[in-house]
């Protein structure tokens, strides 16, 4: 009797406050790229909680989360930056911060949201609470004020941000510990860096290069050592295959002291030992890899592929370095996201208009969730990880 | 255009022929079937859109709006689609598109590319 009374009371209370008390650690968002909307999802229930619309052009969108994991900051292709409240399930604020944007990051202390822009090329910082702009750092290069497209933005300890310049072929680190006085260091990196990652400890910043066979690595603990090339000449002088979609790099490629990286123009995943920075293997895969992602425990690596052969996903065993499974979740698999401890992986299957949730132990689908032209899937656990 | 269909008044054939002459390459993709045209719209919007943006306003790749392309000849665009641009990230699509399809896409881009239904 008393329990049921308490239950009714709690229901009433929650009705009054508008939000039933709940955590947000198992929430996430799915981008509906063609409709400018996101679906708020719950990975415990494997269910959609709400749909939030009016976020602009999300044809390339990425998301970071506030450190309390309540707010999602969505960076749209059109330069829009939207703040979505996952608990109230609504768009809280939206600013148009650039003409063409590719993503963003959140500072170590959670106070700054930083956007990386193609047009105008550079980064901009905003207060997390108000989205007020507090810094604008153009990616100028050369002598005539040209600005480069910025890729691969990652947060580093100390409210610093590392990024690469596609047109200028540089890596830069901007210190925003005092946003009114940004301090930027720069290094030559190589031809056409297309994306980058920082390792989960925040130490190594690695940019993939489109214009040459190799990657550019900066040890941010010893930046005075400069940029070092890794995997130089991995193409072995062979003509590269056409790349119909650029691979994406993020800090999830690390497993067992090795990095697993997509080759460019080769249907291979490259394996690098992080002690020696030498290649220790390459794994032939179906097509041009796009995302090469370690399950959070590092026991296996999941790989998806570029257009036009993009309806498969392959799983690599990190002990044997072999492919153990080839799955076919549906037509056009754009993105994958593991739950924080890796028992599920959510796959967006764009042309089937659904998200398919797989059990990573059995490799069988657990659930299908409808979504319009889904692309990125982002879970709030990213809030607690460097480089996300 | 069904200019070869028998039984049509000859004047229609002449008018159609003249029109074809005037618009030249813009209509070179008329032998692309409506079903294939829908596939091509999907391909351009979604997969070219990975670099050029779903709205074709540009991204890592250049903008492909009618305004951005206004000084570009259709032939050049079709050649870029088929053969890519060496030294840039633009790949050749000749493994999945033929000449007529590339011309059709180029013509649509110059007019302002159709949206997906």
PDB file of N, CA and C in Angstrom, chain A residues 33-34 57 59-60 77 100 118 149 151 166 192 194 210 242-246 307-308 310 331-332 350-351 373, chain B residues 42-43 45-47 49-55 57-62 87-93 95-96:
ATOM      1  N   UNK A  33      19.921  12.377 -41.689  1.00  0.00           N
ATOM      2  CA  UNK A  33      20.730  13.346 -42.431  1.00  0.00           C
ATOM      3  C   UNK A  33      19.944  14.157 -43.455  1.00  0.00           C
ATOM      4  N   UNK A  34      18.896  13.571 -44.007  1.00  0.00           N
ATOM      5  CA  UNK A  34      18.191  14.285 -45.067  1.00  0.00           C
ATOM      6  C   UNK A  34      17.102  15.207 -44.527  1.00  0.00           C
ATOM      7  N   UNK A  57      20.985  21.560 -42.220  1.00  0.00           N
ATOM      8  CA  UNK A  57      21.562  20.579 -43.139  1.00  0.00           C
ATOM      9  C   UNK A  57      22.502  19.659 -42.357  1.00  0.00           C
ATOM     10  N   UNK A  59      23.788  16.804 -43.585  1.00  0.00           N
ATOM     11  CA  UNK A  59      24.332  15.806 -44.505  1.00  0.00           C
ATOM     12  C   UNK A  59      25.713  15.334 -44.068  1.00  0.00           C
ATOM     13  N   UNK A  60      26.447  16.157 -43.346  1.00  0.00           N
ATOM     14  CA  UNK A  60      27.599  15.653 -42.601  1.00  0.00           C
ATOM     15  C   UNK A  60      27.456  16.247 -41.220  1.00  0.00           C
ATOM     16  N   UNK A  77      26.421  20.467 -41.460  1.00  0.00           N
ATOM     17  CA  UNK A  77      27.168  20.825 -42.660  1.00  0.00           C
ATOM     18  C   UNK A  77      27.056  22.310 -42.994  1.00  0.00           C
ATOM     19  N   UNK A 100      30.088  26.530 -43.796  1.00  0.00           N
ATOM     20  CA  UNK A 100      30.251  25.124 -44.123  1.00  0.00           C
ATOM     21  C   UNK A 100      31.141  24.515 -43.052  1.00  0.00           C
ATOM     22  N   UNK A 118      35.049  24.469 -42.735  1.00  0.00           N
ATOM     23  CA  UNK A 118      35.601  24.522 -44.088  1.00  0.00           C
ATOM     24  C   UNK A 118      35.499  25.937 -44.641  1.00  0.00           C
ATOM     25  N   UNK A 149      40.658  24.584 -45.239  1.00  0.00           N
ATOM     26  CA  UNK A 149      39.637  23.761 -44.593  1.00  0.00           C
ATOM     27  C   UNK A 149      40.275  23.049 -43.408  1.00  0.00           C
ATOM     28  N   UNK A 151      40.250  19.971 -40.653  1.00  0.00           N
ATOM     29  CA  UNK A 151      39.759  18.609 -40.427  1.00  0.00           C
ATOM     30  C   UNK A 151      40.349  18.063 -39.130  1.00  0.00           C
ATOM     31  N   UNK A 166      43.595  20.801 -44.371  1.00  0.00           N
ATOM     32  CA  UNK A 166      43.568  20.028 -45.620  1.00  0.00           C
ATOM     33  C   UNK A 166      44.354  20.717 -46.725  1.00  0.00           C
ATOM     34  N   UNK A 192      47.572  16.988 -48.021  1.00  0.00           N
ATOM     35  CA  UNK A 192      46.126  16.803 -47.882  1.00  0.00           C
ATOM     36  C   UNK A 192      45.712  15.922 -46.711  1.00  0.00           C
ATOM     37  N   UNK A 194      43.239  14.489 -44.351  1.00  0.00           N
ATOM     38  CA  UNK A 194      41.781  14.453 -44.567  1.00  0.00           C
ATOM     39  C   UNK A 194      41.005  14.254 -43.277  1.00  0.00           C
ATOM     40  N   UNK A 210      45.678  12.194 -47.520  1.00  0.00           N
ATOM     41  CA  UNK A 210      45.093  11.724 -48.780  1.00  0.00           C
ATOM     42  C   UNK A 210      46.112  11.787 -49.902  1.00  0.00           C
ATOM     43  N   UNK A 242      40.289   4.106 -56.653  1.00  0.00           N
ATOM     44  CA  UNK A 242      39.503   5.316 -56.381  1.00  0.00           C
ATOM     45  C   UNK A 242      38.864   5.272 -54.986  1.00  0.00           C
ATOM     46  N   UNK A 243      38.838   6.440 -54.335  1.00  0.00           N
ATOM     47  CA  UNK A 243      38.250   6.555 -52.996  1.00  0.00           C
ATOM     48  C   UNK A 243      36.953   7.355 -53.131  1.00  0.00           C
ATOM     49  N   UNK A 244      35.814   6.678 -52.975  1.00  0.00           N
ATOM     50  CA  UNK A 244      34.528   7.334 -53.189  1.00  0.00           C
ATOM     51  C   UNK A 244      33.963   7.934 -51.904  1.00  0.00           C
ATOM     52  N   UNK A 245      34.621   7.680 -50.806  1.00  0.00           N
ATOM     53  CA  UNK A 245      34.249   8.344 -49.561  1.00  0.00           C
ATOM     54  C   UNK A 245      35.487   8.358 -48.671  1.00  0.00           C
ATOM     55  N   UNK A 246      35.749   9.507 -48.073  1.00  0.00           N
ATOM     56  CA  UNK A 246      36.932   9.629 -47.220  1.00  0.00           C
ATOM     57  C   UNK A 246      36.753   8.803 -45.957  1.00  0.00           C
ATOM     58  N   UNK A 307      31.108   3.817 -50.421  1.00  0.00           N
ATOM     59  CA  UNK A 307      30.370   3.669 -51.655  1.00  0.00           C
ATOM     60  C   UNK A 307      31.333   3.164 -52.752  1.00  0.00           C
ATOM     61  N   UNK A 308      30.961   2.259 -53.632  1.00  0.00           N
ATOM     62  CA  UNK A 308      29.626   1.683 -53.788  1.00  0.00           C
ATOM     63  C   UNK A 308      29.434   0.339 -53.070  1.00  0.00           C
ATOM     64  N   UNK A 310      29.056  -0.765 -49.950  1.00  0.00           N
ATOM     65  CA  UNK A 310      28.948  -0.305 -48.561  1.00  0.00           C
ATOM     66  C   UNK A 310      27.814  -0.966 -47.779  1.00  0.00           C
ATOM     67  N   UNK A 331      21.270  -2.042 -46.774  1.00  0.00           N
ATOM     68  CA  UNK A 331      21.822  -1.263 -47.868  1.00  0.00           C
ATOM     69  C   UNK A 331      22.431   0.057 -47.358  1.00  0.00           C
ATOM     70  N   UNK A 332      23.722   0.218 -47.552  1.00  0.00           N
ATOM     71  CA  UNK A 332      24.474   1.425 -47.229  1.00  0.00           C
ATOM     72  C   UNK A 332      24.626   1.636 -45.713  1.00  0.00           C
ATOM     73  N   UNK A 350      21.525   3.490 -44.092  1.00  0.00           N
ATOM     74  CA  UNK A 350      20.878   4.663 -44.679  1.00  0.00           C
ATOM     75  C   UNK A 350      19.754   4.335 -45.643  1.00  0.00           C
ATOM     76  N   UNK A 351      20.040   3.506 -46.651  1.00  0.00           N
ATOM     77  CA  UNK A 351      19.052   3.321 -47.712  1.00  0.00           C
ATOM     78  C   UNK A 351      17.914   2.386 -47.318  1.00  0.00           C
ATOM     79  N   UNK A 373      16.856   7.955 -43.376  1.00  0.00           N
ATOM     80  CA  UNK A 373      18.198   8.191 -43.908  1.00  0.00           C
ATOM     81  C   UNK A 373      19.222   8.425 -42.782  1.00  0.00           C
TER      82      UNK A 373
ATOM     83  N   UNK B  42      19.711   9.981 -56.622  1.00  0.00           N
ATOM     84  CA  UNK B  42      20.054   9.438 -55.298  1.00  0.00           C
ATOM     85  C   UNK B  42      21.580   9.388 -55.128  1.00  0.00           C
ATOM     86  N   UNK B  43      22.246   8.898 -56.146  1.00  0.00           N
ATOM     87  CA  UNK B  43      23.708   8.787 -56.090  1.00  0.00           C
ATOM     88  C   UNK B  43      24.351  10.160 -55.876  1.00  0.00           C
ATOM     89  N   UNK B  45      22.958  13.070 -54.827  1.00  0.00           N
ATOM     90  CA  UNK B  45      22.580  13.704 -53.567  1.00  0.00           C
ATOM     91  C   UNK B  45      23.258  13.033 -52.376  1.00  0.00           C
ATOM     92  N   UNK B  46      23.212  11.703 -52.357  1.00  0.00           N
ATOM     93  CA  UNK B  46      23.672  10.985 -51.163  1.00  0.00           C
ATOM     94  C   UNK B  46      25.167  10.710 -51.189  1.00  0.00           C
ATOM     95  N   UNK B  47      25.676  10.206 -52.299  1.00  0.00           N
ATOM     96  CA  UNK B  47      27.054   9.711 -52.282  1.00  0.00           C
ATOM     97  C   UNK B  47      28.054  10.747 -52.784  1.00  0.00           C
ATOM     98  N   UNK B  49      27.232  13.637 -52.373  1.00  0.00           N
ATOM     99  CA  UNK B  49      26.979  14.520 -51.227  1.00  0.00           C
ATOM    100  C   UNK B  49      27.899  14.279 -50.046  1.00  0.00           C
ATOM    101  N   UNK B  50      28.533  13.102 -49.971  1.00  0.00           N
ATOM    102  CA  UNK B  50      29.459  12.848 -48.870  1.00  0.00           C
ATOM    103  C   UNK B  50      30.573  13.893 -48.859  1.00  0.00           C
ATOM    104  N   UNK B  51      31.019  14.293 -50.034  1.00  0.00           N
ATOM    105  CA  UNK B  51      32.060  15.335 -50.121  1.00  0.00           C
ATOM    106  C   UNK B  51      31.498  16.693 -50.530  1.00  0.00           C
ATOM    107  N   UNK B  52      30.493  16.685 -51.395  1.00  0.00           N
ATOM    108  CA  UNK B  52      29.988  17.955 -51.946  1.00  0.00           C
ATOM    109  C   UNK B  52      28.785  18.488 -51.171  1.00  0.00           C
ATOM    110  N   UNK B  53      28.304  17.712 -50.182  1.00  0.00           N
ATOM    111  CA  UNK B  53      27.152  18.151 -49.394  1.00  0.00           C
ATOM    112  C   UNK B  53      25.851  17.708 -50.041  1.00  0.00           C
ATOM    113  N   UNK B  54      24.899  17.336 -49.194  1.00  0.00           N
ATOM    114  CA  UNK B  54      23.586  16.894 -49.672  1.00  0.00           C
ATOM    115  C   UNK B  54      22.897  18.002 -50.470  1.00  0.00           C
ATOM    116  N   UNK B  55      23.149  19.243 -50.097  1.00  0.00           N
ATOM    117  CA  UNK B  55      22.561  20.372 -50.817  1.00  0.00           C
ATOM    118  C   UNK B  55      23.506  20.846 -51.924  1.00  0.00           C
ATOM    119  N   UNK B  57      26.225  22.301 -51.655  1.00  0.00           N
ATOM    120  CA  UNK B  57      26.868  23.592 -51.350  1.00  0.00           C
ATOM    121  C   UNK B  57      28.370  23.429 -51.142  1.00  0.00           C
ATOM    122  N   UNK B  58      28.849  22.193 -51.205  1.00  0.00           N
ATOM    123  CA  UNK B  58      30.283  21.973 -51.054  1.00  0.00           C
ATOM    124  C   UNK B  58      30.646  21.436 -49.686  1.00  0.00           C
ATOM    125  N   UNK B  59      31.834  20.872 -49.609  1.00  0.00           N
ATOM    126  CA  UNK B  59      32.374  20.324 -48.372  1.00  0.00           C
ATOM    127  C   UNK B  59      33.853  20.202 -48.622  1.00  0.00           C
ATOM    128  N   UNK B  60      34.400  18.989 -48.456  1.00  0.00           N
ATOM    129  CA  UNK B  60      35.784  18.780 -48.872  1.00  0.00           C
ATOM    130  C   UNK B  60      35.865  18.976 -50.391  1.00  0.00           C
ATOM    131  N   UNK B  61      34.788  18.641 -51.087  1.00  0.00           N
ATOM    132  CA  UNK B  61      34.698  18.881 -52.524  1.00  0.00           C
ATOM    133  C   UNK B  61      34.070  20.245 -52.812  1.00  0.00           C
ATOM    134  N   UNK B  62      34.234  20.708 -54.036  1.00  0.00           N
ATOM    135  CA  UNK B  62      33.748  22.030 -54.434  1.00  0.00           C
ATOM    136  C   UNK B  62      32.215  22.064 -54.452  1.00  0.00           C
ATOM    137  N   UNK B  87      45.287  14.457 -58.568  1.00  0.00           N
ATOM    138  CA  UNK B  87      45.883  15.426 -57.642  1.00  0.00           C
ATOM    139  C   UNK B  87      44.892  15.993 -56.648  1.00  0.00           C
ATOM    140  N   UNK B  88      43.614  15.716 -56.868  1.00  0.00           N
ATOM    141  CA  UNK B  88      42.595  16.140 -55.907  1.00  0.00           C
ATOM    142  C   UNK B  88      41.898  14.885 -55.376  1.00  0.00           C
ATOM    143  N   UNK B  89      40.917  15.097 -54.497  1.00  0.00           N
ATOM    144  CA  UNK B  89      40.201  13.961 -53.917  1.00  0.00           C
ATOM    145  C   UNK B  89      39.063  13.469 -54.820  1.00  0.00           C
ATOM    146  N   UNK B  90      38.882  14.089 -55.987  1.00  0.00           N
ATOM    147  CA  UNK B  90      37.774  13.693 -56.870  1.00  0.00           C
ATOM    148  C   UNK B  90      38.117  12.396 -57.613  1.00  0.00           C
ATOM    149  N   UNK B  91      37.376  11.311 -57.309  1.00  0.00           N
ATOM    150  CA  UNK B  91      37.688  10.027 -57.950  1.00  0.00           C
ATOM    151  C   UNK B  91      36.971   9.870 -59.287  1.00  0.00           C
ATOM    152  N   UNK B  92      37.447   8.975 -60.153  1.00  0.00           N
ATOM    153  CA  UNK B  92      36.750   8.694 -61.407  1.00  0.00           C
ATOM    154  C   UNK B  92      35.543   7.784 -61.160  1.00  0.00           C
ATOM    155  N   UNK B  93      34.417   8.111 -61.771  1.00  0.00           N
ATOM    156  CA  UNK B  93      33.210   7.296 -61.589  1.00  0.00           C
ATOM    157  C   UNK B  93      32.937   6.407 -62.800  1.00  0.00           C
ATOM    158  N   UNK B  95      33.712   3.534 -63.491  1.00  0.00           N
ATOM    159  CA  UNK B  95      33.382   2.134 -63.204  1.00  0.00           C
ATOM    160  C   UNK B  95      31.892   1.945 -62.938  1.00  0.00           C
ATOM    161  N   UNK B  96      31.176   3.034 -62.641  1.00  0.00           N
ATOM    162  CA  UNK B  96      29.743   2.884 -62.364  1.00  0.00           C
ATOM    163  C   UNK B  96      28.838   3.758 -63.210  1.00  0.00           C
TER     164      UNK B  96
END
